[in-house]
Structures are given as C-alpha cells and as structure tokens.
PDB file of C-alpha atoms in Angstrom:
ATOM      1  CA  MET A1497     115.014 -15.379  77.601  1.00  0.00           C
ATOM      2  CA  PRO A1498     118.124 -15.085  75.345  1.00  0.00           C
ATOM      3  CA  ILE A1499     121.446 -14.464  76.974  1.00  0.00           C
ATOM      4  CA  ASP A1500     121.755 -10.911  75.599  1.00  0.00           C
ATOM      5  CA  LYS A1501     118.585  -9.957  77.322  1.00  0.00           C
ATOM      6  CA  LEU A1502     119.486 -11.501  80.698  1.00  0.00           C
ATOM      7  CA  PRO A1503     118.918  -8.706  83.186  1.00  0.00           C
ATOM      8  CA  ILE A1504     121.403  -9.662  85.939  1.00  0.00           C
ATOM      9  CA  PRO A1505     124.746  -7.810  85.417  1.00  0.00           C
ATOM     10  CA  ARG A1506     126.379  -6.801  88.678  1.00  0.00           C
ATOM     11  CA  ARG A1507     125.505  -3.189  88.459  1.00  0.00           C
ATOM     12  CA  ASN A1508     121.727  -3.953  87.981  1.00  0.00           C
ATOM     13  CA  ILE A1509     121.798  -6.218  91.049  1.00  0.00           C
ATOM     14  CA  LEU A1510     123.450  -3.571  93.263  1.00  0.00           C
ATOM     15  CA  ALA A1511     121.204  -0.891  91.922  1.00  0.00           C
ATOM     16  CA  GLY A1512     117.877  -2.831  92.306  1.00  0.00           C
ATOM     17  CA  ALA A1513     118.616  -5.553  94.820  1.00  0.00           C
ATOM     18  CA  GLY A1514     115.132  -5.578  96.291  1.00  0.00           C
ATOM     19  CA  ALA A1515     113.117  -6.163  93.201  1.00  0.00           C
ATOM     20  CA  LEU A1516     115.563  -8.661  91.657  1.00  0.00           C
ATOM     21  CA  GLY A1517     116.065 -10.454  94.946  1.00  0.00           C
ATOM     22  CA  VAL A1518     112.328 -11.268  95.010  1.00  0.00           C
ATOM     23  CA  THR A1519     112.789 -12.946  91.645  1.00  0.00           C
ATOM     24  CA  LEU A1520     115.903 -14.910  92.401  1.00  0.00           C
ATOM     25  CA  LEU A1521     115.661 -15.831  96.056  1.00  0.00           C
ATOM     26  CA  ALA A1522     114.035 -19.233  96.063  1.00  0.00           C
ATOM     27  CA  PRO A1523     113.989 -21.038  99.437  1.00  0.00           C
ATOM     28  CA  LYS A1524     111.916 -23.995  98.092  1.00  0.00           C
ATOM     29  CA  LEU A1525     114.745 -25.082  95.893  1.00  0.00           C
ATOM     30  CA  PRO A1526     116.555 -28.409  96.644  1.00  0.00           C
ATOM     31  CA  LEU A1527     119.652 -28.368  98.821  1.00  0.00           C
ATOM     32  CA  TRP A1528     122.916 -29.420  97.314  1.00  0.00           C
ATOM     33  CA  SER A1529     123.664 -33.005  98.213  1.00  0.00           C
ATOM     34  CA  LEU A1530     127.219 -32.107  99.315  1.00  0.00           C
ATOM     35  CA  ALA A1531     126.099 -29.017 101.202  1.00  0.00           C
ATOM     36  CA  GLU A1532     127.518 -30.057 104.508  1.00  0.00           C
ATOM     37  CA  ALA A1533     130.579 -31.971 103.316  1.00  0.00           C
ATOM     38  CA  ALA A1534     133.971 -30.435 103.781  1.00  0.00           C
ATOM     39  CA  PRO A1535     135.181 -28.365 100.753  1.00  0.00           C
ATOM     40  CA  VAL A1536     136.800 -30.521  98.121  1.00  0.00           C
ATOM     41  CA  ALA A1537     139.340 -27.885  97.063  1.00  0.00           C
ATOM     42  CA  ASN A1538     141.021 -24.725  98.419  1.00  0.00           C
ATOM     43  CA  ALA A1539     140.148 -21.660  96.499  1.00  0.00           C
ATOM     44  CA  PRO A1540     143.153 -19.874  94.904  1.00  0.00           C
ATOM     45  CA  ILE A1541     143.836 -16.168  95.651  1.00  0.00           C
ATOM     46  CA  SER A1542     142.637 -15.317  92.169  1.00  0.00           C
ATOM     47  CA  PHE A1543     139.177 -16.812  92.747  1.00  0.00           C
ATOM     48  CA  ARG A1544     138.712 -14.755  95.826  1.00  0.00           C
ATOM     49  CA  ALA A1545     139.917 -11.663  94.011  1.00  0.00           C
ATOM     50  CA  LEU A1546     137.550 -12.115  91.051  1.00  0.00           C
ATOM     51  CA  SER A1547     134.613 -12.953  93.435  1.00  0.00           C
ATOM     52  CA  SER A1548     135.318  -9.652  95.292  1.00  0.00           C
ATOM     53  CA  ALA A1549     135.188  -7.774  91.944  1.00  0.00           C
ATOM     54  CA  LEU A1550     132.127  -9.479  90.708  1.00  0.00           C
ATOM     55  CA  VAL A1551     130.110  -8.834  93.904  1.00  0.00           C
ATOM     56  CA  GLY A1552     131.529  -5.361  94.300  1.00  0.00           C
ATOM     57  CA  VAL A1553     132.802  -5.658  97.949  1.00  0.00           C
ATOM     58  CA  PRO A1554     136.362  -5.628  99.369  1.00  0.00           C
ATOM     59  CA  GLU A1555     138.048  -9.034  99.557  1.00  0.00           C
ATOM     60  CA  THR A1556     138.432  -8.570 103.256  1.00  0.00           C
ATOM     61  CA  SER A1557     134.676  -8.244 103.676  1.00  0.00           C
ATOM     62  CA  LEU A1558     133.689 -11.126 101.218  1.00  0.00           C
ATOM     63  CA  GLU A1559     133.304 -13.856 103.756  1.00  0.00           C
ATOM     64  CA  PRO A1560     131.705 -13.818 107.251  1.00  0.00           C
ATOM     65  CA  LEU A1561     134.088 -12.986 110.134  1.00  0.00           C
ATOM     66  CA  VAL A1562     133.279 -16.287 111.836  1.00  0.00           C
ATOM     67  CA  GLN A1563     133.370 -19.270 109.540  1.00  0.00           C
ATOM     68  CA  GLN A1564     130.912 -22.048 110.559  1.00  0.00           C
ATOM     69  CA  ASP A1565     132.826 -25.387 111.039  1.00  0.00           C
ATOM     70  CA  ASN A1566     135.851 -23.469 109.803  1.00  0.00           C
ATOM     71  CA  TYR A1567     134.552 -23.836 106.265  1.00  0.00           C
ATOM     72  CA  SER A1568     135.546 -21.109 103.864  1.00  0.00           C
ATOM     73  CA  THR A1569     132.704 -20.015 101.716  1.00  0.00           C
ATOM     74  CA  ALA A1570     135.161 -19.381  98.868  1.00  0.00           C
ATOM     75  CA  ASP A1571     136.480 -22.958  99.105  1.00  0.00           C
ATOM     76  CA  VAL A1572     132.947 -24.285  99.062  1.00  0.00           C
ATOM     77  CA  PHE A1573     132.010 -22.275  95.877  1.00  0.00           C
ATOM     78  CA  TYR A1574     135.277 -23.075  94.169  1.00  0.00           C
ATOM     79  CA  GLY A1575     134.801 -26.814  94.932  1.00  0.00           C
ATOM     80  CA  LEU A1576     131.348 -26.779  93.698  1.00  0.00           C
ATOM     81  CA  GLU A1577     132.334 -25.084  90.541  1.00  0.00           C
ATOM     82  CA  ASN A1578     135.150 -27.510  89.773  1.00  0.00           C
ATOM     83  CA  LEU A1579     132.680 -30.361  90.142  1.00  0.00           C
ATOM     84  CA  ALA A1580     130.235 -28.528  87.770  1.00  0.00           C
ATOM     85  CA  GLY A1581     132.802 -27.696  85.098  1.00  0.00           C
ATOM     86  CA  ALA A1582     136.482 -27.588  85.936  1.00  0.00           C
ATOM     87  CA  ALA A1583     137.696 -26.551  82.507  1.00  0.00           C
ATOM     88  CA  ALA A1584     135.433 -23.470  82.561  1.00  0.00           C
ATOM     89  CA  VAL A1585     136.666 -22.477  85.994  1.00  0.00           C
ATOM     90  CA  GLN A1586     140.298 -22.653  84.836  1.00  0.00           C
ATOM     91  CA  ALA A1587     139.374 -20.581  81.764  1.00  0.00           C
ATOM     92  CA  MET A1588     137.763 -17.950  84.053  1.00  0.00           C
ATOM     93  CA  LEU A1589     140.833 -17.858  86.365  1.00  0.00           C
ATOM     94  CA  ALA A1590     143.242 -17.712  83.439  1.00  0.00           C
ATOM     95  CA  GLU A1591     141.458 -14.688  81.896  1.00  0.00           C
ATOM     96  CA  TRP A1592     141.359 -12.971  85.244  1.00  0.00           C
ATOM     97  CA  ASN A1593     145.031 -13.475  85.729  1.00  0.00           C
ATOM     98  CA  SER A1594     145.743 -12.199  82.213  1.00  0.00           C
ATOM     99  CA  TYR A1595     144.387  -8.673  82.998  1.00  0.00           C
ATOM    100  CA  PRO A1596     146.897  -5.920  83.524  1.00  0.00           C
ATOM    101  CA  PRO A1597     147.602  -5.394  87.357  1.00  0.00           C
ATOM    102  CA  GLY A1598     146.494  -1.757  87.196  1.00  0.00           C
ATOM    103  CA  MET A1599     143.143  -2.579  85.642  1.00  0.00           C
ATOM    104  CA  PRO A1600     140.362  -1.457  88.165  1.00  0.00           C
ATOM    105  CA  ALA A1601     138.271  -4.269  89.636  1.00  0.00           C
ATOM    106  CA  GLN A1602     135.036  -2.982  88.175  1.00  0.00           C
ATOM    107  CA  VAL A1603     136.531  -2.994  84.699  1.00  0.00           C
ATOM    108  CA  ARG A1604     137.786  -6.584  85.278  1.00  0.00           C
ATOM    109  CA  ALA A1605     134.403  -7.694  86.412  1.00  0.00           C
ATOM    110  CA  ASP A1606     132.778  -6.205  83.400  1.00  0.00           C
ATOM    111  CA  ARG A1607     135.220  -7.956  81.129  1.00  0.00           C
ATOM    112  CA  LEU A1608     134.377 -11.300  82.737  1.00  0.00           C
ATOM    113  CA  LEU A1609     130.726 -10.700  82.303  1.00  0.00           C
ATOM    114  CA  ARG A1610     130.580  -8.830  78.930  1.00  0.00           C
ATOM    115  CA  GLY A1611     133.983  -8.918  77.376  1.00  0.00           C
ATOM    116  CA  THR A1612     134.559  -5.635  75.527  1.00  0.00           C
ATOM    117  CA  GLY A1613     130.937  -5.549  74.278  1.00  0.00           C
ATOM    118  CA  THR A1614     127.635  -4.609  75.826  1.00  0.00           C
ATOM    119  CA  VAL A1615     125.861  -7.993  76.019  1.00  0.00           C
ATOM    120  CA  LEU A1616     126.486 -10.862  78.442  1.00  0.00           C
ATOM    121  CA  ARG A1617     129.082 -13.342  77.314  1.00  0.00           C
ATOM    122  CA  PRO A1618     127.647 -16.798  76.464  1.00  0.00           C
ATOM    123  CA  ASP A1619     130.973 -18.560  76.626  1.00  0.00           C
ATOM    124  CA  ALA A1620     132.762 -20.475  79.418  1.00  0.00           C
ATOM    125  CA  VAL A1621     134.116 -17.366  81.165  1.00  0.00           C
ATOM    126  CA  GLY A1622     130.848 -15.485  81.039  1.00  0.00           C
ATOM    127  CA  THR A1623     128.774 -18.548  82.178  1.00  0.00           C
ATOM    128  CA  PHE A1624     130.940 -19.216  85.278  1.00  0.00           C
ATOM    129  CA  SER A1625     131.438 -15.579  86.112  1.00  0.00           C
ATOM    130  CA  ARG A1626     127.649 -15.123  86.431  1.00  0.00           C
ATOM    131  CA  LEU A1627     127.300 -18.357  88.422  1.00  0.00           C
ATOM    132  CA  THR A1628     130.136 -17.267  90.714  1.00  0.00           C
ATOM    133  CA  MET A1629     128.523 -13.766  91.164  1.00  0.00           C
ATOM    134  CA  LEU A1630     125.120 -15.298  91.897  1.00  0.00           C
ATOM    135  CA  SER A1631     126.478 -17.821  94.288  1.00  0.00           C
ATOM    136  CA  TRP A1632     127.893 -15.138  96.486  1.00  0.00           C
ATOM    137  CA  LEU A1633     124.824 -12.836  96.165  1.00  0.00           C
ATOM    138  CA  TYR A1634     122.195 -15.516  96.828  1.00  0.00           C
ATOM    139  CA  GLY A1635     123.824 -18.712  98.201  1.00  0.00           C
ATOM    140  CA  VAL A1636     122.214 -20.480  95.244  1.00  0.00           C
ATOM    141  CA  TRP A1637     123.606 -22.332  92.279  1.00  0.00           C
ATOM    142  CA  TYR A1638     121.720 -21.221  89.268  1.00  0.00           C
ATOM    143  CA  GLY A1639     122.817 -23.773  86.802  1.00  0.00           C
ATOM    144  CA  GLY A1640     119.330 -24.465  85.572  1.00  0.00           C
ATOM    145  CA  THR A1641     118.486 -20.829  85.025  1.00  0.00           C
ATOM    146  CA  GLU A1642     121.784 -20.339  83.123  1.00  0.00           C
ATOM    147  CA  VAL A1643     121.139 -23.280  80.761  1.00  0.00           C
ATOM    148  CA  GLN A1644     117.603 -22.193  80.190  1.00  0.00           C
ATOM    149  CA  ARG A1645     118.617 -18.627  79.277  1.00  0.00           C
ATOM    150  CA  ASN A1646     121.970 -19.540  77.641  1.00  0.00           C
ATOM    151  CA  PRO A1647     121.730 -22.996  76.036  1.00  0.00           C
ATOM    152  CA  ALA A1648     125.458 -22.879  75.187  1.00  0.00           C
ATOM    153  CA  ALA A1649     126.124 -23.288  78.947  1.00  0.00           C
ATOM    154  CA  THR A1650     125.602 -27.036  78.576  1.00  0.00           C
ATOM    155  CA  ASN A1651     129.009 -27.147  76.959  1.00  0.00           C
ATOM    156  CA  PHE A1652     130.624 -25.647  80.027  1.00  0.00           C
ATOM    157  CA  ILE A1653     128.561 -27.133  82.790  1.00  0.00           C
ATOM    158  CA  THR A1654     129.803 -30.546  81.988  1.00  0.00           C
ATOM    159  CA  ASP A1655     128.194 -32.536  84.801  1.00  0.00           C
ATOM    160  CA  PRO A1656     124.492 -32.737  84.181  1.00  0.00           C
ATOM    161  CA  ALA A1657     123.682 -32.771  87.940  1.00  0.00           C
ATOM    162  CA  TYR A1658     124.776 -29.113  88.028  1.00  0.00           C
ATOM    163  CA  ARG A1659     122.466 -27.967  85.237  1.00  0.00           C
ATOM    164  CA  GLN A1660     119.669 -27.284  87.761  1.00  0.00           C
ATOM    165  CA  ASP A1661     119.086 -24.627  90.350  1.00  0.00           C
ATOM    166  CA  PHE A1662     119.799 -25.589  94.146  1.00  0.00           C
ATOM    167  CA  ILE A1663     120.604 -23.913  97.409  1.00  0.00           C
ATOM    168  CA  ILE A1664     124.327 -24.459  97.919  1.00  0.00           C
ATOM    169  CA  SER A1665     123.989 -24.713 101.692  1.00  0.00           C
ATOM    170  CA  GLY A1666     122.148 -23.329 104.700  1.00  0.00           C
ATOM    171  CA  ARG A1667     125.172 -21.287 105.709  1.00  0.00           C
ATOM    172  CA  ALA A1668     125.742 -20.054 102.091  1.00  0.00           C
ATOM    173  CA  TYR A1669     122.053 -18.915 101.867  1.00  0.00           C
ATOM    174  CA  LYS A1670     121.967 -17.217 105.296  1.00  0.00           C
ATOM    175  CA  ASN A1671     125.239 -15.319 104.675  1.00  0.00           C
ATOM    176  CA  SER A1672     124.565 -14.461 101.089  1.00  0.00           C
ATOM    177  CA  TRP A1673     125.255 -10.879 100.111  1.00  0.00           C
ATOM    178  CA  ILE A1674     121.701 -10.009  99.005  1.00  0.00           C
ATOM    179  CA  TRP A1675     120.673  -9.764 102.640  1.00  0.00           C
ATOM    180  CA  ARG A1676     123.297  -7.212 103.503  1.00  0.00           C
ATOM    181  CA  ILE A1677     122.635  -5.222 100.315  1.00  0.00           C
ATOM    182  CA  ALA A1678     118.942  -5.163 101.207  1.00  0.00           C
ATOM    183  CA  GLN A1679     119.972  -4.455 104.897  1.00  0.00           C
ATOM    184  CA  ALA A1680     117.812  -7.310 106.000  1.00  0.00           C
ATOM    185  CA  HIS A1681     118.108 -11.018 107.059  1.00  0.00           C
ATOM    186  CA  PRO A1682     116.481 -14.253 106.195  1.00  0.00           C
ATOM    187  CA  MET A1683     113.583 -15.375 108.394  1.00  0.00           C
ATOM    188  CA  GLY A1684     114.625 -16.928 111.591  1.00  0.00           C
ATOM    189  CA  PHE A1685     118.209 -15.910 111.355  1.00  0.00           C
ATOM    190  CA  SER A1686     120.107 -12.681 112.030  1.00  0.00           C
ATOM    191  CA  GLN A1687     123.771 -11.757 112.616  1.00  0.00           C
ATOM    192  CA  PHE A1688     122.597  -9.021 114.982  1.00  0.00           C
ATOM    193  CA  ASN A1689     121.952  -9.145 118.692  1.00  0.00           C
ATOM    194  CA  PHE A1690     118.448  -9.359 120.262  1.00  0.00           C
ATOM    195  CA  GLY A1691     116.791  -5.996 120.237  1.00  0.00           C
ATOM    196  CA  SER A1692     118.824  -4.653 117.324  1.00  0.00           C
ATOM    197  CA  TRP A1693     115.587  -3.654 115.575  1.00  0.00           C
ATOM    198  CA  ALA A1694     115.290  -0.735 117.852  1.00  0.00           C
ATOM    199  CA  SER A1695     118.499   0.761 116.283  1.00  0.00           C
ATOM    200  CA  PRO A1696     118.971   1.945 112.700  1.00  0.00           C
ATOM    201  CA  PRO A1697     120.327  -0.808 110.501  1.00  0.00           C
ATOM    202  CA  PRO A1698     123.911  -0.749 109.435  1.00  0.00           C
ATOM    203  CA  THR A1699     124.633   1.317 106.262  1.00  0.00           C
ATOM    204  CA  LEU A1700     125.802  -0.259 103.069  1.00  0.00           C
ATOM    205  CA  THR A1701     129.205   1.330 103.682  1.00  0.00           C
ATOM    206  CA  ASN A1702     129.408  -0.672 106.911  1.00  0.00           C
ATOM    207  CA  TYR A1703     129.521  -3.749 104.725  1.00  0.00           C
ATOM    208  CA  GLY A1704     132.080  -2.240 102.358  1.00  0.00           C
ATOM    209  CA  ILE A1705     129.545  -1.455  99.633  1.00  0.00           C
ATOM    210  CA  THR A1706     129.563   1.873  97.766  1.00  0.00           C
ATOM    211  CA  PRO A1707     125.954   2.471  96.725  1.00  0.00           C
ATOM    212  CA  VAL A1708     125.297   2.862  92.985  1.00  0.00           C
ATOM    213  CA  SER A1709     124.018   6.267  92.162  1.00  0.00           C
TER     214      SER A1709
END
C-alpha cells in the first residue's frame, strides 16, 4: 500500500483502536535482540514531548508509574531509534524544536506526520514520527511495515536489521497504550488487582485520554 494510503494517522488510531489493533498487534513477531539490555541513550526532553503529542496523552502519563528495572520506556525507544537511524531521529527532534512555543501539541503532531498537507510524509521526519507513535501504541517496532508501504524509508532506517517488524520488549508490549485505549490488557498480564473485573473499567479520561468524537 502506498504511503499516501497508509491508514494509521494518530486520530484514526484513537478513533478506531479496536479494529486497527487487531491488525497491528502481532504477538508472534520476534523479540528485539537487545530487549532486556539497559537503554543505550537517555531520551531528551523533546523526545518525550513529541512522543506525548503523537500518542495524544499528557507527558506525565506517558510512561508507567513504576518502571521495571528502573528502565525508562522513552530511553529504550530513543536508544532503539538511534540504532535504526540516528540522522533521522535528529531531523525529527530538530523539526519539533523549530515549532513556535505556542503551537498546540495536536498541530505539532500532525505536522510531524503530514507536514502542511493531507497525506503522510514519506521523508525522514514522517518515517520516524510514525515509528515513534507506533512504538508507544503497540510496543512494536514496525520497520518492516514502514519499508513495505514507504520504500523511501530504507534511506532513513540505515541499519538493515531494523527494516523488519519485531516486539521491542515484553515490558514495552505489556505497557503499550493500545491496551489502555481499548480498556483491556494482554493475556496473562494486568495492572489491576485480583477481582477488578467485578468493577467498571477505568475510563479513558483516567488515562489522560480525551476521546475523539
């Protein structure tokens, strides 16, 4: 499918998380070989801020309250992306930092994904913005899917090992935002207490999400 037909902008994911999640969640994918290694880099503030905008949740809610092994999810994702294509990551951060301070987060996120047009950007910034958004949403690196739908991505994902799809880590998958958006949890894992099914699930606003109307 060509990049201008790729049906995964942020608002579509938030509006139809259930149907799209069935398509993109893929527990049979391989696990990243460095999944349990300590993060190779500390994510800058701007990476956390753009991640918050792309996912559509407050920055304070972006990561789990309790970090397993004291590993920051943002650090893991940022380190992975630098291994995949450091120049593209820096281009994404540079563009984010160039936006006027008063520009709303939603507008910034749309600029990263679409520029000023209506189709998804095939350049370095568009490529890594999508990959960043999907990493937070699904805990999966969709390098293979990106290359398949946007062949130009091979120019920006410079390490061939990252031109494939794989689960970033067990903790990234279990804590991915799609579960909270769907008000569900992966099989065999839940952040709630035993017997919580007897009570209504937390609302989306409990997670800092404003539902799309």
